[in-house]
Coordinates of C-alpha atoms and ligand atoms in Angstrom, one line a residue:
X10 CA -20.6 -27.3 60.6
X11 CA -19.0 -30.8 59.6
X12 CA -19.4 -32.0 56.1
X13 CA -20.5 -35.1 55.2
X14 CA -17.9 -36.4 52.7
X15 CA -19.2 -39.3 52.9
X16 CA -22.4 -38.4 51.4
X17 CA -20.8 -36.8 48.2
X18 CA -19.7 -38.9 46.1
X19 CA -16.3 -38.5 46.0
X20 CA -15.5 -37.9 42.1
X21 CA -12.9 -39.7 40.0
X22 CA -10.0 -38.0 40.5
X23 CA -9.3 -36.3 36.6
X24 CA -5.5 -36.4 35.2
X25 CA -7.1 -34.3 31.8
X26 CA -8.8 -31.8 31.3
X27 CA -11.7 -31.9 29.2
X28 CA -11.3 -30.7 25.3
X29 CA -13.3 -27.7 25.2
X30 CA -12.1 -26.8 28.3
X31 CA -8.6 -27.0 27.4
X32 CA -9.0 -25.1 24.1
X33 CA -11.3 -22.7 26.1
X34 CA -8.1 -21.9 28.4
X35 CA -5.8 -21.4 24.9
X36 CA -8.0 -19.1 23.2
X37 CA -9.1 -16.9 26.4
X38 CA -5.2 -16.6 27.0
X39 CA -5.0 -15.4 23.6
X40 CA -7.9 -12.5 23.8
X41 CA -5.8 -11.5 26.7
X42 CA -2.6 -11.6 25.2
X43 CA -4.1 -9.8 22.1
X44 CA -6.4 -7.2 23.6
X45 CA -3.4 -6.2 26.4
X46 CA -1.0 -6.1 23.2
X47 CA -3.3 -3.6 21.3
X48 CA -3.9 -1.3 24.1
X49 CA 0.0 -1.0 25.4
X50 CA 0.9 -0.4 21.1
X51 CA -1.9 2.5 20.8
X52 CA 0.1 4.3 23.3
X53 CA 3.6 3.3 22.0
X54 CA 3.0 3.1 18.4
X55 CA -0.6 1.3 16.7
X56 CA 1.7 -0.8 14.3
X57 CA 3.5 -2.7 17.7
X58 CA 0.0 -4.3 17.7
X59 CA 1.3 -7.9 17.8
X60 CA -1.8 -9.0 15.5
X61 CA -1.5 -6.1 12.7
X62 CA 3.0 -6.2 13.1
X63 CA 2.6 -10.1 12.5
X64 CA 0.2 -9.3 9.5
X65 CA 2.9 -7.0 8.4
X66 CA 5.9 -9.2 8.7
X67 CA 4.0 -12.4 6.9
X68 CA 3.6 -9.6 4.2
X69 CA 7.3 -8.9 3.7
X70 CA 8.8 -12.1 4.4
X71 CA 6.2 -13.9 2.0
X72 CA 8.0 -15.1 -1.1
X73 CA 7.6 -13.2 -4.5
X74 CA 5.9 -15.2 -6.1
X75 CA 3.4 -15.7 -3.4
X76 CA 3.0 -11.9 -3.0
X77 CA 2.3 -12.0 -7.2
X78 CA -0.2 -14.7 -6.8
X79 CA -2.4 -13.2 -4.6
X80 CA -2.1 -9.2 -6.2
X81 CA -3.3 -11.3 -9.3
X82 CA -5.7 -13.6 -7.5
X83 CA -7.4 -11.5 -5.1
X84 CA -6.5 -7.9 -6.5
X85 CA -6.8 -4.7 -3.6
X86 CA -8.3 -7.7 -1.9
X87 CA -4.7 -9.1 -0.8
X88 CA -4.8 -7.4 2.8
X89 CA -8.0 -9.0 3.7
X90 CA -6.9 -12.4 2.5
X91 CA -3.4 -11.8 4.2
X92 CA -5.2 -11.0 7.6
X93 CA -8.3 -14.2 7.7
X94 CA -5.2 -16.5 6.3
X95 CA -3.0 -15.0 9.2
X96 CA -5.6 -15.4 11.6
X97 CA -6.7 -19.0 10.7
X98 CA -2.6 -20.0 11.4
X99 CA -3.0 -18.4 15.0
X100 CA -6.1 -19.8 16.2
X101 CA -4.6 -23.3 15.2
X102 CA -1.7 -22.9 16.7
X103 CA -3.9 -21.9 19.9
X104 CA -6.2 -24.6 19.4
X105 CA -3.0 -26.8 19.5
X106 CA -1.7 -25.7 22.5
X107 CA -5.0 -26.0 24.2
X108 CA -5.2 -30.2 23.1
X109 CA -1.0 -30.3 24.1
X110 CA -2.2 -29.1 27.7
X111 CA -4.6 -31.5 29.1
X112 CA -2.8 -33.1 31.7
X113 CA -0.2 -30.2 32.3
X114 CA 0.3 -26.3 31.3
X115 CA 4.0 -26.9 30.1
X116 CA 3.1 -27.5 26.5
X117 CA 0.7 -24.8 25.8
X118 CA 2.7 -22.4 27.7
X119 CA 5.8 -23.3 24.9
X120 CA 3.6 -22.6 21.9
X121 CA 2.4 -19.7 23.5
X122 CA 5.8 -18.7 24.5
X123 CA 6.7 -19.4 20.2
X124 CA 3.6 -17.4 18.9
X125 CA 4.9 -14.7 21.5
X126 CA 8.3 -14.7 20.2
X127 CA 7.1 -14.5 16.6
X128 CA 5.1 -10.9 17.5
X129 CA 8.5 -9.9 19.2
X130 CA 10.0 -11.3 15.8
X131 CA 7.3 -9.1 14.1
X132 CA 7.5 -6.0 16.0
X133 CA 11.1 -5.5 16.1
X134 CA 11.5 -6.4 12.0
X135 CA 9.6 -2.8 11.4
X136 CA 12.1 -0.1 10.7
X137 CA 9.3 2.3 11.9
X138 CA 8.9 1.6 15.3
X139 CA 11.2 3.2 18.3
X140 CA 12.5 1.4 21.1
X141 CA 9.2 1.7 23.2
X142 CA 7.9 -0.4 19.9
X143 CA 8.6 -4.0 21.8
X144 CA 6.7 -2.9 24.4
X145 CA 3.1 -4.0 23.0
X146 CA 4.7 -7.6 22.4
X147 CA 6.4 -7.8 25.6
X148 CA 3.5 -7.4 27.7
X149 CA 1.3 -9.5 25.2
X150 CA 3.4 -12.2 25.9
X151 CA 4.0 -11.4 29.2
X152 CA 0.0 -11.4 29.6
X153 CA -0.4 -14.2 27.3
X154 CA 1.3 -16.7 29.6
X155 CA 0.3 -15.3 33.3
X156 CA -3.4 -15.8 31.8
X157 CA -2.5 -19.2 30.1
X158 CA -1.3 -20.6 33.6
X159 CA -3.5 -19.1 36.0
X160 CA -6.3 -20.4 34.0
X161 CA -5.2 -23.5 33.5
X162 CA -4.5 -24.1 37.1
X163 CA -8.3 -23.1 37.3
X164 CA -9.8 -25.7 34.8
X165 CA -8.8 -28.2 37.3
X166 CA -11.4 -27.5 40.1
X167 CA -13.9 -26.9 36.9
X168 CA -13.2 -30.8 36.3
X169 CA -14.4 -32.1 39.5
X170 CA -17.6 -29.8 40.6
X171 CA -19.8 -27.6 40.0
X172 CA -18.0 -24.6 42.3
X173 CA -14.6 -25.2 40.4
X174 CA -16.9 -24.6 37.0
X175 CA -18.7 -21.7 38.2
X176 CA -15.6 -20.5 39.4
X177 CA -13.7 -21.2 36.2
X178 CA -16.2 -19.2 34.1
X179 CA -15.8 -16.2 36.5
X180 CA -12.5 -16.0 36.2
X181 CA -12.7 -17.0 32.0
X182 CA -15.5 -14.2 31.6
X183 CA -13.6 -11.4 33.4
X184 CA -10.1 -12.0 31.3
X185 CA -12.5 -12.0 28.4
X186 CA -14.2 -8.6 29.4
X187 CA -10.7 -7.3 30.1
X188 CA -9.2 -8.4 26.6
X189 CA -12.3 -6.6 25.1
X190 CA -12.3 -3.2 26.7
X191 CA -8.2 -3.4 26.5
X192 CA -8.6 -4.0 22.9
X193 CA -11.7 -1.5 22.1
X194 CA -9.9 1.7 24.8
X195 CA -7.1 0.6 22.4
X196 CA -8.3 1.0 19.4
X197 CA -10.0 4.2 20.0
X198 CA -7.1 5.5 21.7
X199 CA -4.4 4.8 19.1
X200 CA -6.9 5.8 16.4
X201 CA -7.4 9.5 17.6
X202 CA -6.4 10.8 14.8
X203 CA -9.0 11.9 12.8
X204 CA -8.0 11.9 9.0
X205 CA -11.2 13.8 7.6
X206 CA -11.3 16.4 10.3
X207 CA -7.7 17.2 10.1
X208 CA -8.0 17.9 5.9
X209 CA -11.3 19.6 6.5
X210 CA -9.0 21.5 8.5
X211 CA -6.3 22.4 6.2
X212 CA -9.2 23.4 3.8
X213 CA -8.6 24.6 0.3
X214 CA -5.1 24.9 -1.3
X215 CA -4.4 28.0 -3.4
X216 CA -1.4 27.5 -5.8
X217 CA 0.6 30.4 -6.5
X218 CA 1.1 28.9 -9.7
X219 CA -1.8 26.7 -11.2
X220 CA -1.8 24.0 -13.1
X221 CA -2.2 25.6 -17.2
X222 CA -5.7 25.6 -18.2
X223 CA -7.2 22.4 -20.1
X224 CA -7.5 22.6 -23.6
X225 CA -10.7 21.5 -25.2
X226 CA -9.0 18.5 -26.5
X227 CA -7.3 17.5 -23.8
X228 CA -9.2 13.9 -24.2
X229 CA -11.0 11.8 -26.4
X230 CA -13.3 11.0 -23.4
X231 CA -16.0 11.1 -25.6
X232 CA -14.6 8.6 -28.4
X233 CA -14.1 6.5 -25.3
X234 CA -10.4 7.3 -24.1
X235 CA -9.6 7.6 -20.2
X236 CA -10.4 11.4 -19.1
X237 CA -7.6 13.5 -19.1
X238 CA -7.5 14.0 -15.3
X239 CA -8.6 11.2 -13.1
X240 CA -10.9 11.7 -10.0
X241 CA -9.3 10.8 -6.8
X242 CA -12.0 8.6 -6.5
X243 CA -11.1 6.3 -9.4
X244 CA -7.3 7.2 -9.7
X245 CA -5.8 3.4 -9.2
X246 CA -4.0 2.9 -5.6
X247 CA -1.1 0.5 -5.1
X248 CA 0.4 0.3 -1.3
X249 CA 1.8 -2.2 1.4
X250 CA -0.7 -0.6 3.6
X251 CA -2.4 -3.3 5.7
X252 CA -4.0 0.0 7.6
X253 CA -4.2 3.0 6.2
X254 CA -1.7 5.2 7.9
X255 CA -3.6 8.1 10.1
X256 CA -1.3 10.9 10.3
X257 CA -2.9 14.9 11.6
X258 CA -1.5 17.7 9.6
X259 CA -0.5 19.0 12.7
X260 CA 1.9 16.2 14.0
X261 CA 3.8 15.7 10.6
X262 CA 7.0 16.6 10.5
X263 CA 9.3 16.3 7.5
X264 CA 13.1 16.0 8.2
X265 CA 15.6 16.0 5.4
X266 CA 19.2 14.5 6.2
X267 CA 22.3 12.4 5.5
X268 CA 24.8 13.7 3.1
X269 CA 23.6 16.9 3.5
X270 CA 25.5 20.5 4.4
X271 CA 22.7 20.8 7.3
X272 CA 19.7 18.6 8.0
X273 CA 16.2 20.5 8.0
X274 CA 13.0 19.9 9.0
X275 CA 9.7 20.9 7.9
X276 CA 6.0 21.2 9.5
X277 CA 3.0 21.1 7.1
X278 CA 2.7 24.7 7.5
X279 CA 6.0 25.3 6.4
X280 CA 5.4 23.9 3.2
X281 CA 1.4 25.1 2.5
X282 CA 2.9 28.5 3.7
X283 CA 5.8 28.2 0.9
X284 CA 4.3 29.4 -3.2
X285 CA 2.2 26.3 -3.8
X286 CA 2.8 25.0 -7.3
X287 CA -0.2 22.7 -9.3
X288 CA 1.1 20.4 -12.0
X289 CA -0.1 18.0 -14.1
X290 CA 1.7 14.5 -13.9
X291 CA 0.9 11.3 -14.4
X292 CA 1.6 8.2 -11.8
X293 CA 2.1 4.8 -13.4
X294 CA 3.0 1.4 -11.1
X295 CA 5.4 -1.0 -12.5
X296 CA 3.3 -4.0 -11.8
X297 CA 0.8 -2.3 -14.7
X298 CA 0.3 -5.0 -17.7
X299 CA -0.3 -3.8 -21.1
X300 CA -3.1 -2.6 -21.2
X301 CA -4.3 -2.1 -17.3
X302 CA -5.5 0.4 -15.3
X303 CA -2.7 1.0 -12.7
X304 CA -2.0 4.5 -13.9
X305 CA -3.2 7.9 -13.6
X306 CA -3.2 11.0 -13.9
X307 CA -4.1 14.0 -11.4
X308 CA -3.2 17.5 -10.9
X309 CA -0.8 17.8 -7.7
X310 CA -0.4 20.5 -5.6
X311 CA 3.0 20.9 -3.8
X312 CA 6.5 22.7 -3.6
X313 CA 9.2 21.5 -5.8
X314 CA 11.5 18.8 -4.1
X315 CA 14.7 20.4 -5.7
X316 CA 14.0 23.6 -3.5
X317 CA 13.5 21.9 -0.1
X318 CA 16.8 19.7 -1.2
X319 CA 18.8 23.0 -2.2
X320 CA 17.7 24.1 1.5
X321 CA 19.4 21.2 3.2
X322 CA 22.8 21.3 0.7
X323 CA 23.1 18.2 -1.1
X324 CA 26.7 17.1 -0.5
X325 CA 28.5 15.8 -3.6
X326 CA 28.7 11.9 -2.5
X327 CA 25.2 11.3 -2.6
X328 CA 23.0 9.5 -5.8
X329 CA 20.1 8.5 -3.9
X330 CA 17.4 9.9 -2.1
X331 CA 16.3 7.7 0.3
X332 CA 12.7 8.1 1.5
X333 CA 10.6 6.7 4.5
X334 CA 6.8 6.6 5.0
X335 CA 5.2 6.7 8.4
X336 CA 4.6 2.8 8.1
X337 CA 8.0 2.1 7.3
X338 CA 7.8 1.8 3.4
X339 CA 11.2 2.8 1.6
X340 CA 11.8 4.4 -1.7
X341 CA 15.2 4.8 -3.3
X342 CA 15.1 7.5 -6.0
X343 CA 18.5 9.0 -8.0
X344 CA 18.9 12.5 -6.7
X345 CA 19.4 14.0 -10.3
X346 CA 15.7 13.7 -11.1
X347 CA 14.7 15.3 -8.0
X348 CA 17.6 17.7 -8.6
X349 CA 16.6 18.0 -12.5
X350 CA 14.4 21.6 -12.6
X351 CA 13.1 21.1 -15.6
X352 CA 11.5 17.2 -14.4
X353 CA 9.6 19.2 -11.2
X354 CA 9.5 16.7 -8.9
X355 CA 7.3 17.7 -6.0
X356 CA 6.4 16.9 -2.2
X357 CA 2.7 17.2 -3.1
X358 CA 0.0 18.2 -0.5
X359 CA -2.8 18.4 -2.4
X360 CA -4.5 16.3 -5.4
X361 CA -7.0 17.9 -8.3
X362 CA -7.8 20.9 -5.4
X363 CA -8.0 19.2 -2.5
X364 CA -5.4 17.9 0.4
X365 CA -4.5 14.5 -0.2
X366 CA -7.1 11.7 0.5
X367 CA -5.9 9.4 3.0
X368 CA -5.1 6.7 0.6
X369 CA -2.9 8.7 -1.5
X370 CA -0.3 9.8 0.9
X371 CA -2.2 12.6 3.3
X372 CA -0.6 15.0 4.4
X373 CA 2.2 15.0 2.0
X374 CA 3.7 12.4 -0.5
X375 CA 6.7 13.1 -2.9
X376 CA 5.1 12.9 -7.2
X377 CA 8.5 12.4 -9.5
X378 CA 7.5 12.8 -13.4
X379 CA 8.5 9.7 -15.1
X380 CA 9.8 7.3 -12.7
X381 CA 7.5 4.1 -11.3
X382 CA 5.7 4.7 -8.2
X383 CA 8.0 2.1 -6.2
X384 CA 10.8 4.4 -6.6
X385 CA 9.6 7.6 -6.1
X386 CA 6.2 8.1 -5.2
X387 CA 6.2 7.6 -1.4
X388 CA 2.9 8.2 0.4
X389 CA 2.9 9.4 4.4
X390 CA 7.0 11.1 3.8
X391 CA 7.9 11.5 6.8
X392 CA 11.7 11.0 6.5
X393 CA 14.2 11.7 3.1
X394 CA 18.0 10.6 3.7
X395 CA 20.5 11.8 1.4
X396 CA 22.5 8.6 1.3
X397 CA 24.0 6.7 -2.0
X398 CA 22.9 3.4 -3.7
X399 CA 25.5 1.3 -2.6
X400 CA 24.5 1.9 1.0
X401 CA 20.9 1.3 0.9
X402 CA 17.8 -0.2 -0.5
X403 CA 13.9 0.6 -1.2
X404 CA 11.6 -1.9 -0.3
X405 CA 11.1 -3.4 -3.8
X406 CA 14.9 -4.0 -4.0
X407 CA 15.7 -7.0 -2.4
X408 CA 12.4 -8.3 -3.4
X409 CA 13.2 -9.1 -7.2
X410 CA 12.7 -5.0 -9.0
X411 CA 14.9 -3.0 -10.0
X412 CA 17.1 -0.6 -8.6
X413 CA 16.1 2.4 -11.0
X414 CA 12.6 2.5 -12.4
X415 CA 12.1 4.8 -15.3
X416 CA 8.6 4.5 -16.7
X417 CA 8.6 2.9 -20.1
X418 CA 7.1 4.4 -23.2
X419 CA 3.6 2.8 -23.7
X420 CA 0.5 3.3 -24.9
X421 CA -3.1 1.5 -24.3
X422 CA -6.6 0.8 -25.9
X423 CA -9.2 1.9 -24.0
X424 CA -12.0 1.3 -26.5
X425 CA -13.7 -1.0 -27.8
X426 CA -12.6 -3.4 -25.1
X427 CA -11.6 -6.7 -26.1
X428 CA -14.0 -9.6 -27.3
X429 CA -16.3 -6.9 -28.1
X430 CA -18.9 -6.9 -31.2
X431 CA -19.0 -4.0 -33.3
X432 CA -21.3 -2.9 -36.1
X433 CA -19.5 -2.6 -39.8
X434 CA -18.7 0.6 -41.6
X435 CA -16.6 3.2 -40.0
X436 CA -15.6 2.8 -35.9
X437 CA -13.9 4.7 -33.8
X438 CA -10.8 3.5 -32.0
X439 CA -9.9 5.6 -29.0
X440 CA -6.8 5.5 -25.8
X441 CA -3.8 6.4 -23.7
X442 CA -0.3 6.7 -24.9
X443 CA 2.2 8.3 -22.4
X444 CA 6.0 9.0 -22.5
X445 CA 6.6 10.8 -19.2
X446 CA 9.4 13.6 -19.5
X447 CA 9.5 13.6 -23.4
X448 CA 6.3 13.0 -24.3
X449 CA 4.4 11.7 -27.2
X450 CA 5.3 12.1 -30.7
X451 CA 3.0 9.7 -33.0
X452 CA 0.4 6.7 -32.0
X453 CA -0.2 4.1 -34.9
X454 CA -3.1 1.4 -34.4
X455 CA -2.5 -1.8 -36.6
X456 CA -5.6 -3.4 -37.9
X457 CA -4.7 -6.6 -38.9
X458 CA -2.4 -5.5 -41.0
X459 CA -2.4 -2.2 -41.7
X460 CA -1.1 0.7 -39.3
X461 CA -3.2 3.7 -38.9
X462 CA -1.8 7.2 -37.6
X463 CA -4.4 8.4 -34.9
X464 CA -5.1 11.6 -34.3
X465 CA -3.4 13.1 -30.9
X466 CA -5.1 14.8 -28.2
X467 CA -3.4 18.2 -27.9
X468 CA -0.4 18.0 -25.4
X469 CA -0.8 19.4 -21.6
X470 CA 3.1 18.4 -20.5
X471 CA 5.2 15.7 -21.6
X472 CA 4.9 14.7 -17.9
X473 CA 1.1 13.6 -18.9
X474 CA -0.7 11.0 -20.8
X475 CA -2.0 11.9 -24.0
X476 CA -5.2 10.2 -25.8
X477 CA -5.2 9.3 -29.2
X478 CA -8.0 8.4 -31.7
X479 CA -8.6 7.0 -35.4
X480 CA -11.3 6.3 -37.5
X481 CA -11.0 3.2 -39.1
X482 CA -13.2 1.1 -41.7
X483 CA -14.1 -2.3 -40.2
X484 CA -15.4 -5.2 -42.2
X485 CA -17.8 -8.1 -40.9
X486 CA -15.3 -11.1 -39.4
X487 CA -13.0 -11.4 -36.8
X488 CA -10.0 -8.4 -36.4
X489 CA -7.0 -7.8 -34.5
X490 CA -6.4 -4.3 -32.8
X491 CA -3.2 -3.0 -31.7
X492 CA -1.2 0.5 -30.7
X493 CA 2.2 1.5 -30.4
X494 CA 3.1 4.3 -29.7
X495 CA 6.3 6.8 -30.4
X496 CA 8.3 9.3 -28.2
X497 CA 9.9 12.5 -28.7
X498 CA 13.2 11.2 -28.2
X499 CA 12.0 9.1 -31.5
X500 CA 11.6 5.8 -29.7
X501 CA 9.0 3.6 -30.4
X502 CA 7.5 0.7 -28.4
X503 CA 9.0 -2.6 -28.8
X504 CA 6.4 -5.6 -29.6
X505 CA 8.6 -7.6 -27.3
X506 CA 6.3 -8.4 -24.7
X507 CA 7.7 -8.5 -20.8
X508 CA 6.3 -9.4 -17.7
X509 CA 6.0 -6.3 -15.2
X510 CA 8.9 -7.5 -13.0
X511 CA 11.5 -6.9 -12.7
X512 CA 11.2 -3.5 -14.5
X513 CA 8.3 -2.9 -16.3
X514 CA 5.7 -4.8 -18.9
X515 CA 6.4 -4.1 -22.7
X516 CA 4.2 -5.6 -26.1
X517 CA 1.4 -3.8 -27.9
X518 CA -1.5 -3.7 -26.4
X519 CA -4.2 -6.3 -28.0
X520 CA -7.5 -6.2 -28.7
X521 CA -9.5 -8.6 -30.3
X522 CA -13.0 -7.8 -31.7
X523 CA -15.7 -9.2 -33.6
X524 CA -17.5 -7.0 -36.3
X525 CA -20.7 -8.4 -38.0
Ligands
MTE24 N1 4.0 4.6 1.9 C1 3.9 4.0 0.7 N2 4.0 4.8 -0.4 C2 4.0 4.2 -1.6 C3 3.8 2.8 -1.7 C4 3.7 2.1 -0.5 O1 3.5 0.8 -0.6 N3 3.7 2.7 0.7 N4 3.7 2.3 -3.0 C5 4.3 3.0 -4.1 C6 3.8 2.5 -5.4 S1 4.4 0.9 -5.8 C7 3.0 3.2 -6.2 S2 2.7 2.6 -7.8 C8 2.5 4.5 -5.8 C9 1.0 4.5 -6.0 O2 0.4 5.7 -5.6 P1 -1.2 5.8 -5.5 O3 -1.7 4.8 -4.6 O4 -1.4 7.2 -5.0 O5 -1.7 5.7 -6.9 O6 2.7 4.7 -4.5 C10 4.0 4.5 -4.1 N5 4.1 5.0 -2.7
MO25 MO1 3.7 0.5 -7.9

């Protein structure tokens, strides 16, 4: 049959391509380059996911003082701020490279090609991912700009009829379908581990050696002080984490090396197999203020670190032990704590009778009495490298904290809270004082200006917090609360207050109440 192109009119020949349909082109391109990226990294490792490694990287490139801002701003918050801010900066970039590409794909294709190199950039910046790790980006990329062109060559047709545009939707709705089931068959895929079913499965943890029984004033909980031991439900959490790590008990594998006589490695049933020991200890974070809540206190279930290190023959070079989560976090602690019999340092398993929640470090995490989390209290341990100080840094190093991080003395008023209003006559004053490895010696609480002695819970370990408590006589007007508290190594608090970084806060806690 012979057309009639006469009877059509022919259309004005288009050197653009419409707005929307340029963007359109961008963003599909990205789905693609996404959704591809996250399938290939479940099978190669979840973290190569271009989106979640780029997350990761803005993370640990991001200024101090930026990463300070928004802990303080947006609080456990941060990662979901991190992500929408992370995300808002890639879908402008893609809606820029849409608007450079209306007459030709050269542009586009370049700031695709940058935001590909900057998931490369990401990927291969993560000390936790193998080789196979650049894979996810790679094809991402790869993906990314094979869509971006083959769509773009399509968008033309879509200009002039209505074939081209039904056609151009066709081809825009299947990349779109295949993004979505690449991305979903990823993310089941690389999330096949099931956390909950795998501690289910390692069930109840019987120490050979419990934890020593509570005595009846082990708290002031009732005047108002923090409970002796903290539910894992409310015990504080501090991690780089952007996703919570997913490790089976099954697939863990410890492996101890470096300066060592001969490197060893260790399943989970190695260790839950070894005399389980349950101690008391207390975790405190550096970034803690006076008077906040990042610290607490839980009975841990584990082997002692000094046995598994005595194992592997620490040679006599080493200072540091240098250990690696499953997401690539570092900690660099001094080997004489760990070494140190009398501190107990553990690889724990379990937390107040139960196998680590997720969140806390499951299957195993190392506890060290009395140093900061940030140097010794890595969660998912999967790797421990007897190495020295000089050679290596943790992660907080070369971010502004210090090398060695041993918790300082402190203590805390936990009630009344301040700007509260209390009734006259006799109130009691109630809190936290902790001194981890010599443990607490005397609390005073100044009223105004008077110091009180309080009364002291009675001691579970030196490695634990210990309440306090005083009755004091409070007249109507405005009063000033404060505690300090003493060690056994007859240290007591400085009033010199200090920001957390790059070691730790200092000051008496302050509380200012109203009494009518
Ligand atoms: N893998 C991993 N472990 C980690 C961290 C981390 O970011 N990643 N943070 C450390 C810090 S700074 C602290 S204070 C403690 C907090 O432990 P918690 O969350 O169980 O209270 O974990 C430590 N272990
Ligand atoms: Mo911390």
């Amino acid at each position: 049959m012979q057309l009639d192109t006469r009877a059509s009119a022919t259309p004005a020949p288009v050197n653009r391509l419409s707005r929307g349909r340029a963007i359109g082109v961008a963003v599909i391109s990205l789905l693609a380059a996404l959704g591809v990226g996250h399938l290939v990294a479940a099978f190669v490792g979840p973290s190569s996911s271009p989106y979640v490694a780029v997350g990761n990287w803005v993370r640990d490139i991001s200024p101090q003082p930026v990463v300070e801002w928004a802990k303080n701003t947006f609080g456990t918050a941060d990662k979901t701020v991190l992500f929408i801010g992370v995300t808002i900066v890639v879908i402008a970039l893609t809606v820029a490279a849409g608007l450079l590409s209306r007459t030709r794909p050269g542009p586009g294709l370049v700031v695709a090609g940058v935001q590909g190199i900057i998931g490369f950039v990401a990927v291969l910046s993560r000390p936790d991912l193998g080789q196979l790790g650049i894979l996810a980006p790679a094809a991402s990329m790869g993906v990314g700009l094979v869509v971006f062109n083959w769509l773009h060559a399509k968008a033309w047709p879509a200009e002039q009829d209505r074939e081209g545009r039904r056609a151009f939707l066709r081809a825009s709705a299947g990349v779109v379908i295949g993004a979505g089931a690449g991305g979903v068959i990823g993310q089941l895929a690389g999330n096949h581990v099931d956390v909950e079913e795998s501690r289910a499965e390692v069930g109840r943890l019987v120490p050979a050696s419990p934890a020593p029984k509570l005595p009846p004033n082990a708290d002031f909980a009732s005047s108002g002080s923090a409970r002796f031991i903290t539910a894992n439900r409310d015990f504080y959490r501090i991690d780089t984490a952007l996703t919570l790590p997913r490790v089976a008990a099954q697939d863990w594998r410890l492996r101890i090396h470096g300066l060592v006589d001969k490197p060893v490695e260790f399943t989970f049933d190695d260790i839950r197999e070894r005399a389980l020991i349950e101690r008391p200890v207390t975790l405190s974070c550096v970034s803690n203020e006076v008077g906040g809540g990042l610290i607490s206190n839980a009975d841990w279930i584990g082997v002692p670190l000094r046995d598994l290190l005595m194992e592997a023959g620490v040679k006599p070079g080493a200072d540091q032990l240098f250990s690696t989560s499953i997401d690539g976090f570092t900690a660099g602690t001094p080997i004489d704590a760990l070494l140190d019999a009398n501190r107990g340092a553990m690889l724990a398993i379990g937390m107040n009778g139960e196998p680590l929640p997720q969140e806390h470090g499951f299957p195993a995490r190392m506890v060290v009495p009395g140093l900061y989390g940030y140097v010794s209290a890595t969660k998912w341990v999967v790797d421990m490298e007897l190495t020295t100080f000089a050679d290596k840094q943790g992660y907080w190093i070369p971010r502004g904290w210090s090398v060695k991080g041993p918790i300082k003395t402190e203590s805390r008023i936990d009630n009344p809270q301040d700007g509260t209003t209390l009734k006259a006559g006799t109130n009691t004053i109630a809190g936290t004082a902790w001194a981890q490895t010599v443990g607490v010696r005397r609390v005073e609480v100044r009223v105004d200006d008077d110091w009180h002695d309080a009364q002291l819970s009675t001691e579970v370990d030196v490695n634990t917090w210990r309440m306090w408590r005083v009755r004091v006589d409070l007249k109507p007007g405005s009063h000033r609360l404060q505690v300090r508290a003493t060690d056994n190594s007859g240290y007591t608090q400085t009033d010199a207050e200090a920001e957390p970084a790059p070691d730790g806060a200092t000051g008496w806690h302050t509380v200012d109440v109203s009494v009518d």
